[in-house]
Coordinates of C-alpha atoms in Angstrom, one line a residue:
M1 CA -7.6 139.0 -52.3
E2 CA -4.9 140.1 -49.9
V3 CA -3.1 136.8 -50.4
F4 CA -3.3 137.2 -54.2
F5 CA -1.6 140.6 -54.0
I6 CA 1.1 139.4 -51.6
K7 CA 2.0 136.6 -54.0
L8 CA 1.7 138.9 -57.0
L9 CA 4.1 141.5 -55.5
Q10 CA 6.6 138.7 -54.6
L11 CA 6.4 137.4 -58.2
I12 CA 6.9 140.8 -59.8
L13 CA 9.8 141.7 -57.5
A14 CA 11.6 138.4 -58.1
L15 CA 11.1 138.6 -61.9
S16 CA 12.2 142.2 -62.0
I17 CA 15.4 141.3 -60.2
L18 CA 16.1 138.4 -62.4
I19 CA 15.2 140.2 -65.7
L20 CA 17.3 143.3 -64.9
L21 CA 20.3 141.3 -63.9
H22 CA 20.0 138.9 -66.9
E23 CA 19.7 141.8 -69.4
G24 CA 22.5 143.5 -67.4
G25 CA 24.8 140.6 -68.2
H26 CA 24.3 141.2 -71.9
F27 CA 24.7 145.0 -71.3
V28 CA 28.0 144.8 -69.4
F29 CA 29.7 142.5 -72.0
A30 CA 28.4 144.6 -74.9
K31 CA 29.8 147.8 -73.3
L32 CA 33.0 146.0 -72.4
F33 CA 33.6 145.3 -76.1
G34 CA 32.5 148.7 -77.3
I35 CA 29.1 147.6 -78.7
R36 CA 26.3 150.1 -78.7
V37 CA 23.2 149.2 -76.7
E38 CA 20.2 151.2 -78.1
K39 CA 17.6 150.1 -75.5
F40 CA 17.6 148.6 -72.0
Y41 CA 14.1 147.7 -70.8
L42 CA 12.5 145.9 -67.9
F43 CA 9.5 144.2 -69.6
F44 CA 8.6 144.6 -73.2
D45 CA 7.6 148.0 -74.6
W46 CA 5.5 146.8 -77.6
K47 CA 3.7 149.9 -79.0
F48 CA 4.4 152.0 -75.9
S49 CA 6.3 152.1 -72.6
L50 CA 5.3 153.0 -69.1
F51 CA 8.5 155.0 -68.5
K52 CA 11.6 155.8 -70.4
F53 CA 14.5 158.2 -70.3
K54 CA 17.8 158.7 -72.3
P55 CA 20.7 160.3 -70.4
K56 CA 22.6 163.1 -72.2
K57 CA 25.6 161.8 -74.2
S58 CA 24.3 158.2 -74.0
D59 CA 23.4 155.9 -76.8
T60 CA 21.0 153.9 -74.6
E61 CA 17.3 154.5 -73.8
Y62 CA 16.3 153.0 -70.5
G63 CA 12.7 152.2 -69.6
I64 CA 9.9 150.0 -68.3
G65 CA 7.6 148.3 -70.7
W66 CA 4.0 147.3 -70.0
L67 CA 4.2 143.6 -71.1
P68 CA 5.8 141.5 -68.3
L69 CA 7.0 138.6 -70.4
G70 CA 10.7 139.4 -70.0
G71 CA 13.2 142.1 -70.6
Y72 CA 14.9 143.7 -73.5
C73 CA 18.5 144.7 -74.3
K74 CA 18.6 146.0 -77.9
I75 CA 22.1 145.6 -79.1
A76 CA 23.0 147.5 -82.3
G77 CA 23.8 145.3 -85.4
M78 CA 22.1 142.2 -84.0
I79 CA 19.1 140.2 -85.3
D80 CA 16.9 139.7 -82.2
E81 CA 13.3 139.9 -81.1
S82 CA 13.0 143.5 -82.4
F83 CA 13.2 142.1 -86.0
D84 CA 14.9 145.4 -87.0
T85 CA 15.9 144.4 -90.5
E86 CA 16.4 148.0 -91.7
Q87 CA 19.4 148.4 -89.5
M88 CA 20.9 145.3 -90.9
K89 CA 20.7 146.7 -94.5
Q90 CA 23.0 149.6 -93.6
P91 CA 26.8 149.4 -93.8
V92 CA 28.5 147.6 -90.9
Q93 CA 29.6 150.1 -88.2
P94 CA 32.6 149.4 -85.8
W95 CA 30.3 149.8 -82.8
E96 CA 27.9 147.1 -84.0
F97 CA 27.5 143.6 -82.7
R98 CA 28.0 142.1 -86.1
S99 CA 31.4 143.8 -86.6
K100 CA 33.0 142.1 -83.5
P101 CA 34.9 138.8 -83.4
A102 CA 32.9 135.7 -82.8
W103 CA 34.4 135.1 -79.3
Q104 CA 33.3 138.6 -78.2
R105 CA 29.7 138.1 -79.5
L106 CA 29.6 134.7 -77.8
L107 CA 30.4 136.3 -74.4
V108 CA 27.8 139.0 -75.0
M109 CA 25.2 136.3 -75.6
I110 CA 26.1 134.1 -72.6
G111 CA 26.3 137.1 -70.3
G112 CA 22.7 137.0 -69.2
V113 CA 22.8 133.2 -68.5
L114 CA 26.1 133.5 -66.7
V115 CA 24.7 136.3 -64.4
N116 CA 21.6 134.3 -63.6
F117 CA 23.5 131.2 -62.7
V118 CA 26.0 133.0 -60.5
L119 CA 23.2 135.0 -58.9
A120 CA 21.4 131.7 -57.9
L121 CA 24.6 130.3 -56.4
L122 CA 25.2 133.5 -54.4
I123 CA 21.6 133.6 -53.1
Y124 CA 21.8 130.0 -52.0
S125 CA 25.2 130.8 -50.3
H126 CA 23.7 133.8 -48.4
I127 CA 20.6 131.8 -47.4
L128 CA 22.9 129.2 -45.8
F129 CA 24.9 131.9 -44.1
W130 CA 22.0 133.9 -42.7
W131 CA 19.4 131.2 -42.1
G132 CA 21.3 128.0 -42.2
D133 CA 19.8 124.7 -43.5
S134 CA 16.8 123.8 -41.4
Y135 CA 14.8 120.7 -42.0
V136 CA 13.2 117.7 -40.3
P137 CA 15.2 114.5 -41.2
V138 CA 12.9 111.9 -42.7
K139 CA 14.3 109.2 -40.4
D140 CA 13.1 111.4 -37.4
M141 CA 9.5 111.4 -38.6
T142 CA 8.6 108.7 -36.1
M143 CA 4.9 108.6 -37.0
G144 CA 6.0 107.2 -40.4
M145 CA 4.4 107.7 -43.8
K146 CA 1.1 107.0 -45.5
F147 CA 1.4 105.1 -48.8
N148 CA -1.0 104.6 -51.7
Q149 CA -2.0 101.3 -53.3
E150 CA 0.9 101.4 -55.8
A151 CA 3.4 101.8 -53.0
K152 CA 1.8 99.1 -50.9
A153 CA 2.0 96.7 -53.9
L154 CA 5.7 97.2 -53.8
G155 CA 5.9 96.3 -50.1
F156 CA 5.4 99.5 -48.2
Q157 CA 3.0 99.7 -45.2
D158 CA 1.4 102.7 -43.5
G159 CA 3.6 103.8 -40.6
D160 CA 6.9 102.8 -42.2
I161 CA 9.7 105.2 -41.4
L162 CA 11.8 105.9 -44.5
V163 CA 15.6 105.8 -44.0
G164 CA 17.3 105.9 -47.4
T165 CA 18.2 104.1 -50.5
E166 CA 21.3 102.1 -51.6
K167 CA 22.9 105.4 -52.6
H168 CA 22.3 107.6 -49.6
A169 CA 20.1 108.5 -46.6
F170 CA 17.0 110.6 -47.2
K171 CA 17.4 114.2 -46.1
N172 CA 14.0 115.8 -45.8
F173 CA 10.5 115.3 -47.2
S174 CA 10.7 117.0 -50.6
A175 CA 10.7 116.3 -54.3
D176 CA 14.2 114.8 -53.9
L177 CA 12.7 112.0 -51.8
Y178 CA 10.3 111.1 -54.6
R179 CA 13.2 111.3 -57.1
D180 CA 15.4 109.0 -54.9
I181 CA 12.6 106.4 -54.5
S182 CA 11.8 106.5 -58.2
E183 CA 15.4 105.6 -59.1
A184 CA 16.1 103.3 -56.2
K185 CA 16.9 99.6 -56.4
R186 CA 16.4 99.3 -52.6
V187 CA 14.7 101.5 -50.0
D188 CA 15.7 101.1 -46.4
I189 CA 12.9 101.5 -43.8
I190 CA 12.1 101.0 -40.1
R191 CA 8.9 99.0 -39.5
D192 CA 7.7 98.4 -35.9
G193 CA 11.1 99.3 -34.6
K194 CA 12.9 96.9 -36.9
A195 CA 15.2 97.8 -39.8
M196 CA 14.4 96.2 -43.1
S197 CA 14.7 96.9 -46.9
I198 CA 12.2 96.9 -49.8
Q199 CA 13.5 95.9 -53.3
M200 CA 12.5 98.4 -55.9
P201 CA 12.3 98.4 -59.8
G202 CA 14.6 101.5 -60.1
D203 CA 12.5 103.1 -62.9
L204 CA 9.3 104.4 -61.4
N205 CA 7.7 107.5 -63.0
M206 CA 8.3 110.3 -60.4
L207 CA 5.7 112.6 -62.0
N208 CA 3.0 109.9 -61.7
M209 CA 4.1 109.2 -58.1
I210 CA 3.5 112.8 -57.2
K211 CA 0.3 113.4 -59.2
A212 CA -1.4 110.2 -58.1
Q213 CA -4.5 110.7 -55.9
P214 CA -3.5 110.0 -53.2
S215 CA 0.2 110.4 -54.0
F216 CA 2.8 107.6 -53.6
V217 CA 3.9 108.7 -50.2
Q218 CA 2.8 111.3 -47.7
M219 CA 3.7 112.3 -44.2
L220 CA 1.3 110.6 -41.8
I221 CA -0.8 113.4 -40.1
P222 CA -2.8 112.6 -37.0
N223 CA -6.6 112.8 -37.3
E224 CA -6.7 115.3 -34.4
V225 CA -8.1 118.8 -34.6
D226 CA -5.7 121.7 -33.9
S227 CA -8.0 124.6 -34.6
V228 CA -11.4 125.3 -36.1
L229 CA -12.2 128.0 -38.6
P230 CA -14.9 130.4 -37.5
G231 CA -18.3 129.9 -39.2
S232 CA -17.1 126.6 -40.7
T233 CA -19.0 123.3 -40.9
A234 CA -16.6 121.9 -38.3
E235 CA -17.6 124.7 -35.8
K236 CA -21.3 124.1 -36.4
M237 CA -21.0 120.4 -35.7
G238 CA -19.2 121.0 -32.5
L239 CA -15.6 120.2 -33.4
K240 CA -13.0 121.8 -31.0
K241 CA -9.3 121.7 -30.5
G242 CA -8.3 118.2 -29.3
C243 CA -11.2 116.3 -30.9
R244 CA -10.3 113.2 -33.0
I245 CA -12.1 112.2 -36.2
L246 CA -12.8 108.5 -35.9
A247 CA -14.8 107.7 -39.1
I248 CA -16.3 109.2 -42.2
D249 CA -19.6 107.7 -43.4
G250 CA -18.9 104.8 -41.0
N251 CA -15.5 104.1 -42.6
K252 CA -12.9 104.0 -39.8
I253 CA -9.9 106.4 -40.3
N254 CA -6.6 106.5 -38.5
S255 CA -5.1 109.6 -39.9
H256 CA -5.9 112.9 -41.5
N257 CA -4.6 111.5 -44.8
E258 CA -7.4 108.9 -44.8
L259 CA -9.9 111.7 -44.0
I260 CA -8.8 113.5 -47.2
D261 CA -9.2 110.2 -49.2
Q262 CA -12.7 109.8 -47.9
M263 CA -13.6 113.4 -48.7
A264 CA -12.2 112.8 -52.2
R265 CA -15.0 110.2 -52.8
H266 CA -17.6 112.9 -52.1
S267 CA -15.8 115.2 -54.5
D268 CA -16.0 112.6 -57.2
M269 CA -19.7 112.1 -56.5
L270 CA -20.3 115.9 -56.7
T271 CA -18.5 116.0 -60.0
I272 CA -20.8 113.5 -61.7
A273 CA -24.0 114.8 -59.9
K274 CA -26.8 115.5 -62.4
T275 CA -29.6 116.5 -60.1
S276 CA -30.0 118.6 -56.9
A277 CA -30.7 115.3 -55.1
D278 CA -27.4 113.9 -56.3
S279 CA -25.6 117.1 -55.2
L280 CA -27.2 117.0 -51.8
K281 CA -26.2 113.3 -51.4
A282 CA -22.6 114.1 -52.4
R283 CA -22.4 117.0 -49.9
T284 CA -23.9 115.1 -47.0
V285 CA -21.3 113.4 -44.7
A286 CA -21.5 111.5 -41.5
V287 CA -18.6 112.5 -39.3
T288 CA -17.9 110.4 -36.2
Y289 CA -15.6 112.0 -33.7
T290 CA -14.6 112.0 -30.0
N291 CA -13.7 114.8 -27.6
G292 CA -11.8 112.4 -25.4
T293 CA -14.7 111.3 -23.2
K294 CA -17.7 110.9 -25.5
Q295 CA -18.2 109.8 -29.1
Y296 CA -20.5 111.7 -31.4
T297 CA -21.8 111.3 -35.0
A298 CA -22.9 114.4 -36.9
H299 CA -24.7 114.3 -40.2
V300 CA -23.7 117.5 -42.0
V301 CA -24.4 119.1 -45.4
M302 CA -21.2 120.9 -46.6
H303 CA -20.7 123.7 -49.0
A304 CA -19.7 122.9 -52.6
T305 CA -16.0 123.2 -51.6
L306 CA -16.4 120.0 -49.4
K307 CA -14.2 121.4 -46.7
L308 CA -15.0 120.7 -43.0
G309 CA -13.1 123.8 -42.0
F310 CA -10.5 122.7 -39.5
V311 CA -6.7 122.6 -39.3
P312 CA -5.2 119.2 -38.3
K313 CA -2.6 118.9 -35.6
A314 CA 0.8 118.7 -37.3
P315 CA 3.3 116.1 -36.0
D316 CA 5.5 117.6 -33.4
Y317 CA 8.8 116.9 -35.1
E318 CA 12.0 118.8 -34.0
P319 CA 13.8 120.3 -37.0
V320 CA 17.6 120.3 -37.1
T321 CA 19.5 123.4 -38.4
R322 CA 23.0 123.4 -39.7
K323 CA 24.8 126.8 -39.5
Y324 CA 27.4 127.9 -42.0
G325 CA 30.2 130.4 -41.6
F326 CA 30.6 133.2 -44.2
F327 CA 33.4 131.4 -46.2
E328 CA 31.9 128.0 -45.5
S329 CA 28.6 129.1 -47.0
F330 CA 30.0 129.6 -50.6
P331 CA 31.1 126.0 -51.4
A332 CA 27.9 124.8 -49.7
G333 CA 25.7 127.2 -51.7
I334 CA 27.4 126.1 -54.9
K335 CA 26.8 122.5 -54.1
Y336 CA 23.2 123.2 -53.2
G337 CA 22.6 125.2 -56.4
L338 CA 24.2 122.5 -58.6
N339 CA 22.0 119.9 -57.0
V340 CA 18.9 122.0 -57.8
L341 CA 20.1 122.4 -61.4
T342 CA 20.9 118.7 -62.0
S343 CA 17.5 117.7 -60.4
Y344 CA 15.7 120.1 -62.7
I345 CA 17.4 118.8 -65.8
D346 CA 16.7 115.3 -64.8
D347 CA 13.0 116.0 -64.4
L348 CA 12.8 117.6 -67.8
K349 CA 12.3 114.1 -69.3
Y350 CA 8.7 114.2 -68.0
V351 CA 7.9 117.3 -70.0
F352 CA 7.9 115.3 -73.2
T353 CA 5.0 113.0 -71.9
A354 CA 1.3 113.7 -72.0
E355 CA 1.1 114.1 -68.2
G356 CA 4.2 116.3 -68.3
A357 CA 2.7 118.7 -70.8
K358 CA -0.3 119.0 -68.6
S359 CA 2.0 119.8 -65.7
L360 CA 3.5 122.8 -67.4
G361 CA 2.5 126.0 -65.6
G362 CA 2.6 129.7 -66.4
F363 CA 2.7 132.8 -64.3
G364 CA -0.1 131.6 -62.1
T365 CA 1.8 128.4 -61.2
I366 CA 5.0 130.4 -60.6
G367 CA 3.1 132.9 -58.4
N368 CA 1.7 130.1 -56.3
L369 CA 5.2 129.0 -55.4
F370 CA 5.5 132.0 -53.2
P371 CA 4.0 132.0 -49.7
A372 CA 0.7 133.7 -48.7
D373 CA 2.6 135.9 -46.3
W374 CA 5.8 137.8 -46.9
N375 CA 8.6 135.5 -45.9
W376 CA 12.1 136.7 -47.0
L377 CA 13.6 133.2 -46.6
V378 CA 11.1 131.6 -48.9
F379 CA 11.2 134.6 -51.3
W380 CA 15.0 134.3 -51.8
Q381 CA 14.7 130.5 -52.1
M382 CA 12.2 130.9 -54.9
T383 CA 14.2 133.7 -56.5
A384 CA 17.3 131.5 -56.6
F385 CA 15.3 128.6 -58.0
L386 CA 13.7 130.8 -60.7
S387 CA 17.1 132.2 -61.6
I388 CA 18.5 128.7 -62.2
I389 CA 15.4 127.9 -64.4
L390 CA 15.8 131.2 -66.3
A391 CA 19.5 130.5 -66.9
F392 CA 18.9 126.9 -68.1
M393 CA 15.9 127.7 -70.3
N394 CA 17.7 130.6 -72.0
I395 CA 20.7 128.5 -72.9
L396 CA 18.5 125.9 -74.7
P397 CA 19.4 125.9 -78.5
I398 CA 16.2 127.5 -79.5
P399 CA 16.3 130.5 -81.9
A400 CA 15.2 133.7 -80.2
L401 CA 16.7 132.5 -76.9
D402 CA 20.3 133.1 -76.0
G403 CA 21.1 129.5 -76.6
G404 CA 20.0 129.8 -80.2
H405 CA 22.4 132.7 -80.8
V406 CA 25.1 130.7 -79.0
L407 CA 24.5 127.7 -81.3
F408 CA 24.9 129.8 -84.5
L409 CA 28.0 131.5 -83.1
L410 CA 29.6 128.1 -82.3
Y411 CA 28.7 127.0 -85.9
E412 CA 30.5 130.2 -87.2
M413 CA 33.5 129.6 -85.0
I414 CA 33.9 126.0 -86.1
T415 CA 33.1 126.4 -89.8
R416 CA 34.5 130.0 -90.2
R417 CA 31.2 130.9 -92.0
K418 CA 28.4 133.1 -90.8
P419 CA 24.8 132.0 -91.3
S420 CA 23.1 134.4 -93.7
E421 CA 21.0 137.3 -92.3
Q422 CA 17.9 135.9 -94.1
F423 CA 18.4 132.5 -92.3
M424 CA 18.9 134.3 -89.0
I425 CA 15.7 136.3 -89.4
R426 CA 13.7 133.2 -90.3
A427 CA 15.2 131.3 -87.4
E428 CA 14.3 134.1 -85.1
Y429 CA 10.7 134.0 -86.2
V430 CA 10.6 130.2 -85.7
G431 CA 12.1 130.5 -82.3
F432 CA 9.8 133.3 -81.2
G433 CA 6.9 131.2 -82.3
I434 CA 8.1 128.2 -80.3
V435 CA 8.5 130.4 -77.2
L436 CA 5.1 132.0 -77.7
L437 CA 3.5 128.6 -78.1
L438 CA 5.1 127.4 -74.8
L439 CA 3.8 130.5 -73.0
V440 CA 0.3 130.0 -74.3
V441 CA 0.2 126.3 -73.4
A442 CA 1.6 126.9 -69.9
N443 CA -0.7 129.7 -69.1
L444 CA -3.7 127.9 -70.7
N445 CA -3.0 125.0 -68.3
D446 CA -3.2 127.5 -65.4
I447 CA -6.6 128.7 -66.6
L448 CA -7.9 125.1 -67.0
R449 CA -6.7 124.1 -63.6
T450 CA -8.4 127.2 -62.1
L451 CA -11.6 126.3 -63.8
G452 CA -11.3 122.7 -62.5
I453 CA -11.2 121.3 -66.1
M454 CA -7.7 119.8 -65.7

């Protein structure tokens, strides 16, 4: 429960920062052009608000809503998610959005996206300045990698050390590595101390590579015990720090990766179990291990989670850290942020597939991106990432989002004709419905994953 609240607090803080600054972008440009802002809210205040106040001699009511689905900057004389059609029936006032030139209205609408994008670049820059860029180069992972059957069919072998593609060397083990391999025509490796290359098709499905069980490529993890959880099955069977797992059910294993694969077989058996006897069989495992001098085989009955309850010894790789000076960090941060954005846009093609739709995640998925303990480096990394996503998603040409308003404004600037108010209201309803549907699907996916259905 403590972990849940730590992640929840990080999620709320990150979203609050991003929403306030996004809506603040609209607010600043509106005030700059003399447009009245009637309400400025963190979260939506449908029916009621948690807190609100209106300063004397101010036209703006500030507050906090109860529905944490976004923020709200109600700009006078604009058709938005408030669907305030009564105001639009009144004569046009000089302080209204609709009375201003199209270029001013355009800047008001892109203000939020602009702030979120610049914010992400600034956060990345400051991360590089304060913490630097620390990672383990893939080529230094001397134990090599563990590959699934699809990868082995292409020519990879367990223990291969990945070096790079025909385009560039691999940096660290991340989603970028999967993306580079999926698009590569050639992957350079080191096998048994010798440099060689593997020819690739250049059009692998990155999403399938990641979601495959086991995934296309994983870091090879030794089958050695680092620590044992108190009260776990591992403790009861006598596992201690330094023990090595040799076999599961008589099947020899050479890495922790293979142990996970073997345990997945028991998980599959448990899923299709129909009787208590089937369940007992699925949860019974023969574990062969050694403490360095003697070899033992323990027949254990695990809990339904099918976890032995030990932490494997991680490879002892030495990370490298590149430090950046204050002024040097800004171009580096901009480059880093643009790479994140282009990678995110490139991956969107998978959303329009059946597997991609299942991969959509809501607030639960976003919350799980944050660490189980409060880590400021990871917090700011995730905040910057979410800021880029928020900027990009908001600029999509969907009515009810900033991009929808921008699209109609560009149409007006090109044709010199405004879309009718009735059309704008209907478009807003359609756009709001699309956004609501996406929210429902994404959060429903979270629920189904939690229940183990998906």
